[in-house]
Every structure is written in structure tokens, then in C-alpha cells.
Short mmCIF file of N, CA and C in Angstrom, two decimals:
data_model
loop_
_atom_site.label_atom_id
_atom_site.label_comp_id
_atom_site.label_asym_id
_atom_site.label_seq_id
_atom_site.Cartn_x
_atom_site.Cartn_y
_atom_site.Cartn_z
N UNK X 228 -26.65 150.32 71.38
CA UNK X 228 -26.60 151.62 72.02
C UNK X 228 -25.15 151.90 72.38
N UNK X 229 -24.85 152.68 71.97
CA UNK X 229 -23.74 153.62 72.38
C UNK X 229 -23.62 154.46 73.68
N UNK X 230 -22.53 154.52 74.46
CA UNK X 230 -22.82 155.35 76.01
C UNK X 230 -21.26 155.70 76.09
N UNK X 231 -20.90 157.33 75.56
CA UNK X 231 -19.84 158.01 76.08
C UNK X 231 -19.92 158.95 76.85
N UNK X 232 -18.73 159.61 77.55
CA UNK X 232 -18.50 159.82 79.05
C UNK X 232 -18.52 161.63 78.59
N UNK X 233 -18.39 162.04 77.35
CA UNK X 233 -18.56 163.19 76.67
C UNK X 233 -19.00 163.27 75.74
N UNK X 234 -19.80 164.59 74.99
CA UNK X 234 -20.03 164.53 73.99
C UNK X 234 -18.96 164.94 72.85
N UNK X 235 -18.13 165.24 73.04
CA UNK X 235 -16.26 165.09 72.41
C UNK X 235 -16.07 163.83 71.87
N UNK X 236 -16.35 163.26 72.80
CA UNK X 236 -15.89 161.72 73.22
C UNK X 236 -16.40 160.93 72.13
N UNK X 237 -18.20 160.98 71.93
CA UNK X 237 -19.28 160.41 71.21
C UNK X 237 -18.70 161.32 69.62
N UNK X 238 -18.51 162.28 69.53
CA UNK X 238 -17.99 163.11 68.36
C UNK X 238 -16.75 162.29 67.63
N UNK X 239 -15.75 162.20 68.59
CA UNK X 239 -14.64 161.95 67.97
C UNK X 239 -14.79 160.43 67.49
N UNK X 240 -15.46 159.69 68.22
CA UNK X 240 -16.07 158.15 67.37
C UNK X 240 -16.32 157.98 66.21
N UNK X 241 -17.44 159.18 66.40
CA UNK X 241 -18.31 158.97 64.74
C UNK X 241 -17.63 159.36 63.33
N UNK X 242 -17.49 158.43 62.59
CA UNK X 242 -17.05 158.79 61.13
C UNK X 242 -18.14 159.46 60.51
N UNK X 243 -17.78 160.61 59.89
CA UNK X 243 -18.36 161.42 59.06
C UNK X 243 -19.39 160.67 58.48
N UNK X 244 -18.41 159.39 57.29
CA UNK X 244 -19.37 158.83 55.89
C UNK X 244 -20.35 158.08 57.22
N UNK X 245 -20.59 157.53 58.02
CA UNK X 245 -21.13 156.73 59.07
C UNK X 245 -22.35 157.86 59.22
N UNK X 246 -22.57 159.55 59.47
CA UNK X 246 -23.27 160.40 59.75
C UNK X 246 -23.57 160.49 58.45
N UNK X 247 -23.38 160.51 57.76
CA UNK X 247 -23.98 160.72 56.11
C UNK X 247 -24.86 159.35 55.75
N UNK X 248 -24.51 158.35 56.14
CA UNK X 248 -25.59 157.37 55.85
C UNK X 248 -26.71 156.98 56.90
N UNK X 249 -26.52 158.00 57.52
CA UNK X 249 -27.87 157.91 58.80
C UNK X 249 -27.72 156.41 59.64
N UNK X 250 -26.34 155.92 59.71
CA UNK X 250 -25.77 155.21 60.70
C UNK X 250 -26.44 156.21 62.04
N UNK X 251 -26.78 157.05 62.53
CA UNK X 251 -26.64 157.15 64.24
C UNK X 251 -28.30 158.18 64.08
N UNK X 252 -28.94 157.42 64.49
CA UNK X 252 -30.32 157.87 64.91
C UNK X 252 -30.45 159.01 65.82
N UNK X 253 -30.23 159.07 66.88
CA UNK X 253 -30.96 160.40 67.60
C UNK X 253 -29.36 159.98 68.75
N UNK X 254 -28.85 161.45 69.51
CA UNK X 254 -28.52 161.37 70.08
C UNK X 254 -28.38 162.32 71.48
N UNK X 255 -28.64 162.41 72.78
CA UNK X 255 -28.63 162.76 73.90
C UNK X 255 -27.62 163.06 74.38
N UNK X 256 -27.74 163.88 75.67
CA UNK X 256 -26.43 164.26 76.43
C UNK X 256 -27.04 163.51 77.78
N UNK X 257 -26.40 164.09 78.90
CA UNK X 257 -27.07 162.99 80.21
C UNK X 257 -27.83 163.64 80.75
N UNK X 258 -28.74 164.85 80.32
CA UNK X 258 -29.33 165.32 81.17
C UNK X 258 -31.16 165.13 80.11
N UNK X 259 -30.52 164.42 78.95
CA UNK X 259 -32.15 164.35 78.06
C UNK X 259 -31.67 165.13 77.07
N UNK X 260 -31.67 166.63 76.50
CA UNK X 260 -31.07 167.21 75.54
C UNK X 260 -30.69 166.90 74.01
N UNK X 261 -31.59 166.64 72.96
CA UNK X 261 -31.33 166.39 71.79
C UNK X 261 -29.82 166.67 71.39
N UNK X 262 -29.19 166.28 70.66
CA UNK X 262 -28.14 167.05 69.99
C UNK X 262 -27.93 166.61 68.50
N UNK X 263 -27.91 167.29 67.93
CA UNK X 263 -27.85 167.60 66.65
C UNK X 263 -25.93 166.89 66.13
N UNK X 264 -26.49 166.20 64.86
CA UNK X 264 -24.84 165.17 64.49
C UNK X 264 -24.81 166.21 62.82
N UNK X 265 -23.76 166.82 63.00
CA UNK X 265 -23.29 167.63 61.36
C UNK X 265 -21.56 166.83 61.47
N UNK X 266 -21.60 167.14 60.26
CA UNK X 266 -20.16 166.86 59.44
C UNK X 266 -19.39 168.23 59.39
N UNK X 267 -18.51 168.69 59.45
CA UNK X 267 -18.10 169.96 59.09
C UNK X 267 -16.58 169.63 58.91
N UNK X 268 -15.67 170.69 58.14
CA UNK X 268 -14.00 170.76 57.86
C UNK X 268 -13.58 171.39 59.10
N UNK X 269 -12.31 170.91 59.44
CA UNK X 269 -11.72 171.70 60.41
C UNK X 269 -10.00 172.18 60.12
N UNK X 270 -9.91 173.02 59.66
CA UNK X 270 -7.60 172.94 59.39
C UNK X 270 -7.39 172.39 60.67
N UNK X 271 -6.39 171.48 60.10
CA UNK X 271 -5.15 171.02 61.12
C UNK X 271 -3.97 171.04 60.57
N UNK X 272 -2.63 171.45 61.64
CA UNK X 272 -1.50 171.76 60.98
C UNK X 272 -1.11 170.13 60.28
N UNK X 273 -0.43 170.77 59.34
CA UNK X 273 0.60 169.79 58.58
C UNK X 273 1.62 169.11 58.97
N UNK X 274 2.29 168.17 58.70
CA UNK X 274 3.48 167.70 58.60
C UNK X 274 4.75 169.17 58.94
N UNK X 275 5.15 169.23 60.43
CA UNK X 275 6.09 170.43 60.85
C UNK X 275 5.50 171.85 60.88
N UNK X 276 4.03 171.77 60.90
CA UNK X 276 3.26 172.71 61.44
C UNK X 276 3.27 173.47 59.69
N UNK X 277 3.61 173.06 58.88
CA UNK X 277 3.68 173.84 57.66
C UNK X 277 2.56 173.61 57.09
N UNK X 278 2.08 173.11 55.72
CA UNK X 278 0.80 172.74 55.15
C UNK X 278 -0.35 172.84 55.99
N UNK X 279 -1.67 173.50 56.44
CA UNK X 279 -2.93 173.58 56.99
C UNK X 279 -3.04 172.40 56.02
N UNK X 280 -3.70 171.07 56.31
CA UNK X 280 -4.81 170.30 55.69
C UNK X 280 -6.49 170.22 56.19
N UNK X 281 -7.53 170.35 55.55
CA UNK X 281 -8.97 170.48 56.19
C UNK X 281 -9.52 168.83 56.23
N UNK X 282 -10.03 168.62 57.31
CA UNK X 282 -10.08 167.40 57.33
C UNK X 282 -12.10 167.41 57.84
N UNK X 283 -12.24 165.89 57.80
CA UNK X 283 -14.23 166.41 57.99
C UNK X 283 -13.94 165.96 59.25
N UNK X 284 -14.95 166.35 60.15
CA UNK X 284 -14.76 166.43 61.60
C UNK X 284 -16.43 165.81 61.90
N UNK X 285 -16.55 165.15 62.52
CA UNK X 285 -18.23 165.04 63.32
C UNK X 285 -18.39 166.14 64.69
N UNK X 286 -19.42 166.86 64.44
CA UNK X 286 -19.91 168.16 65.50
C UNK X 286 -21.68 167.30 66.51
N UNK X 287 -21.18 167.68 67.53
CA UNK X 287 -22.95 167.22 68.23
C UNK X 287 -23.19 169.06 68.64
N UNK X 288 -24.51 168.90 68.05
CA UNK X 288 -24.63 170.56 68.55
C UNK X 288 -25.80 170.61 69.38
N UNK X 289 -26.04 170.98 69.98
CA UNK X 289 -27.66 171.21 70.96
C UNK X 289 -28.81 171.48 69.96
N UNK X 290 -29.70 170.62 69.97
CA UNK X 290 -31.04 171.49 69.01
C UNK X 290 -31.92 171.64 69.65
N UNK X 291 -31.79 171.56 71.47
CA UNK X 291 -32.99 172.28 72.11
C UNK X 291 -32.81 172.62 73.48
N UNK X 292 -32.93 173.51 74.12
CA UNK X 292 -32.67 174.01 75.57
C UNK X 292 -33.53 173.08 76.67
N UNK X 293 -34.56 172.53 75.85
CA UNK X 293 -35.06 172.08 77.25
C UNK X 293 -34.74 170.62 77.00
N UNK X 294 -34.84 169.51 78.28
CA UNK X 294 -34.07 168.49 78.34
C UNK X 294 -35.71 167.75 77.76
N UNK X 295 -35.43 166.06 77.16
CA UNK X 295 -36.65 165.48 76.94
C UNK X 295 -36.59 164.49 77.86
N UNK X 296 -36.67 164.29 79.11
CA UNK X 296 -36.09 163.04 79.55
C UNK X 296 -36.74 161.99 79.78
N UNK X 297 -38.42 162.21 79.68
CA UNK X 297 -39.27 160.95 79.20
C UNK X 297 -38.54 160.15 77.90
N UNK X 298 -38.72 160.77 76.65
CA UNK X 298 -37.96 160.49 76.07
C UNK X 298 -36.92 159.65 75.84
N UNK X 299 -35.72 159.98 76.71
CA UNK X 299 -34.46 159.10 76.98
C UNK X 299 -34.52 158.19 77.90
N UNK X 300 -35.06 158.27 78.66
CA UNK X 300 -35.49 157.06 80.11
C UNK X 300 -36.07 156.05 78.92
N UNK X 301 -37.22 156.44 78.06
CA UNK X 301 -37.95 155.41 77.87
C UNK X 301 -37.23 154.56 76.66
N UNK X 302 -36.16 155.38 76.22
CA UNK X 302 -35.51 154.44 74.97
C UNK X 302 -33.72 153.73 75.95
N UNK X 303 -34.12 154.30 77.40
CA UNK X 303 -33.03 153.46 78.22
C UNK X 303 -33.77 152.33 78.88
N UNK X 304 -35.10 152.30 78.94
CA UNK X 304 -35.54 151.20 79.64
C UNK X 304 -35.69 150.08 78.61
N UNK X 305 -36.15 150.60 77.50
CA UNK X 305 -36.41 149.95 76.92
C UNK X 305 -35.07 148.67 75.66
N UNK X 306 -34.02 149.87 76.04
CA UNK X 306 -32.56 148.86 76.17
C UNK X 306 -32.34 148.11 76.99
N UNK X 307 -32.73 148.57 78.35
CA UNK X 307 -31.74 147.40 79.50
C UNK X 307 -32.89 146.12 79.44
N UNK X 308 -34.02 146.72 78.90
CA UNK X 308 -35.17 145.85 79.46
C UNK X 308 -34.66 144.24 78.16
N UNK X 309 -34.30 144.86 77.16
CA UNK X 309 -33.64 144.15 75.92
C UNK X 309 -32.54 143.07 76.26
N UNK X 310 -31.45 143.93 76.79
CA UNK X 310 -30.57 143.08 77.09
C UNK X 310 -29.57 142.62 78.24
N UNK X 311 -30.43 143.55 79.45
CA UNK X 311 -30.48 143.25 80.53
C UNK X 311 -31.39 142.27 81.39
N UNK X 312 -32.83 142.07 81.15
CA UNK X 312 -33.90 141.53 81.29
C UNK X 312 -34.13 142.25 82.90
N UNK X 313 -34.00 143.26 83.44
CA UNK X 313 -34.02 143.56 84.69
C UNK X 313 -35.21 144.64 84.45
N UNK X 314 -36.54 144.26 84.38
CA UNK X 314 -37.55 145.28 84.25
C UNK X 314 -37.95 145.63 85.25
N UNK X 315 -37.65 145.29 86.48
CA UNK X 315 -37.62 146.07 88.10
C UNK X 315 -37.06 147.09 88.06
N UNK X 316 -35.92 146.91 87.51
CA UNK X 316 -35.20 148.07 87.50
C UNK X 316 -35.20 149.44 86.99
N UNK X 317 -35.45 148.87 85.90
CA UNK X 317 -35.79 149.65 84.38
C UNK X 317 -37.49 151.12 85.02
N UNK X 318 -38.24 150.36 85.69
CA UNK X 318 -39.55 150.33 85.88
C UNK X 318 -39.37 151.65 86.46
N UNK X 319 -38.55 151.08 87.93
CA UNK X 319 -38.38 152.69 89.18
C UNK X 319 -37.68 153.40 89.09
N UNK X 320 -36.30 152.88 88.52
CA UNK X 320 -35.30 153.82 88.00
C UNK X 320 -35.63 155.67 87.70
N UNK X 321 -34.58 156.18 88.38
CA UNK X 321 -34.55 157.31 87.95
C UNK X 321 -34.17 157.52 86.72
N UNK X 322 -34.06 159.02 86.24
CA UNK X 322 -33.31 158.95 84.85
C UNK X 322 -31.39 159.23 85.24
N UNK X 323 -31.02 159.36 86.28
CA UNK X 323 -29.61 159.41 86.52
C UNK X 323 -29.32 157.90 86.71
N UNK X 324 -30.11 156.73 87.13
CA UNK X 324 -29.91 155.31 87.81
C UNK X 324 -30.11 154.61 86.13
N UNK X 325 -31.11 155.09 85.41
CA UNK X 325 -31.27 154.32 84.02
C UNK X 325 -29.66 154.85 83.43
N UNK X 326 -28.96 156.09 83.20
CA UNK X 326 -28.01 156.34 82.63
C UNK X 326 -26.55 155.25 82.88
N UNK X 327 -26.68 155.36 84.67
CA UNK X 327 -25.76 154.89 84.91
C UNK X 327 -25.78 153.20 84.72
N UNK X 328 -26.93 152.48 84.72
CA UNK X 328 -26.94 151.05 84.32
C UNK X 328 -26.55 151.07 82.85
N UNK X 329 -27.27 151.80 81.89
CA UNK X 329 -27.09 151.34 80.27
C UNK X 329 -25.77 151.49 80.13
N UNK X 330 -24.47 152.64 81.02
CA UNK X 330 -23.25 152.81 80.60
C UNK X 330 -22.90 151.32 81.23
N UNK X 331 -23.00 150.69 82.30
CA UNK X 331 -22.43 149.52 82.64
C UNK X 331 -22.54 148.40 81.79
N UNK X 332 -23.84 148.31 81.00
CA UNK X 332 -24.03 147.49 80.48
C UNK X 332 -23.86 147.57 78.82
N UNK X 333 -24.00 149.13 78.62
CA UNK X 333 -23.49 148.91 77.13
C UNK X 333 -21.46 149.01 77.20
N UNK X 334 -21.24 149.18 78.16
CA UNK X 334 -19.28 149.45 77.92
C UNK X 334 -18.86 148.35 78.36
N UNK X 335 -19.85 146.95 78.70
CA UNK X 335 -19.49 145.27 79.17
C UNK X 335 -19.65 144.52 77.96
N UNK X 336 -20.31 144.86 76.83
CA UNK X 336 -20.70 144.48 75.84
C UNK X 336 -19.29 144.68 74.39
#
């Protein structure tokens, strides 16, 4: 599991060919929120601002307004429960207390 502090952040990680081979399964924002992983070109200036070159970019886009957060709790419990072994935790946890453990424990890893 992966746990960045933006979805910029989680974007600018991902290699394109990595999103083309269905390297990254499903991905969330912190509130539950699907988001959608595309490839797209973006110009960036050249060498002295001259030459535009298009380069592939990774995009997370929203694919739904409402948050799922059963959903994400249950694929966060079911991480810490993995490689944390703390199923007390996991159990009562809110979904802001599950977020904030999996970032401790997946950015110690």
C-alpha cells in the first residue's frame, strides 16, 4: 500500500507504462472518494524555454462525488491488520485514525 500526503503527490509517483500495465489497483483520496488513474501529454518548455516537448503525465481524476468509506476503512484494516497485527485497533478505529495509522506504517516500511 501506498499512502501520499496529496493526490499531486500520488500522481507525480506513478509512471505512466506502470498505469498501463494495471500496476495500481484502485485509488482513494482521504475522505473515501474513488479516483480515477489516466495517462495524458502535457507541453513543457524546452531547453531555454524554446522547443515545447509533450511528455505523458499520470492524472487522478474523481469518478464519484460521494465518498465510499466502508470501502477504504475496510481495505485499511485489512492492511494494518496484515502487517501491523493490531486488530484492536483496526476494529474501533475511525476512518480518519485507520488513515492516519496505515500512513505511519506504510511511510516506516
Amino acid at each position: 500500500m501506498l499512502v501520499f500526503e496529496t493526490a499531486a503527490a500520488a500522481a507525480a509517483y506513478m509512471e505512466p507504462i506502470d498505469v498501463r500495465n494495471g500496476e495500481y489497483l484502485v485509488v482513494f483520496d482521504s475522505e473515501g472518494r474513488k479516483l480515477g488513474i489516466e495517462v495524458g501529454f502535457e507541453s513543457r518548455p524546452g531547453m531555454v524555454g524554446l522547443l515545447a516537448r509533450r511528455i505523458e503525465v499520470v492524472r487522478l481524476v474523481p469518478l464519484d462525488d460521494r465518498p465510499d468509506e466502508a470501502e477504504l476503512a475496510s481495505l485499511l484494516r485489512s492492511f494494518l491488520a496484515d502487517v501491523d497485527g493490531r486488530h484492536e485497533l483496526a476494529a474501533e478505529a475511525s476512518l480518519a485514525e485507520l488513515i492516519r495509522r496505515t500512513a505511519d506504517v506504510a511511510l516506516t516500511r
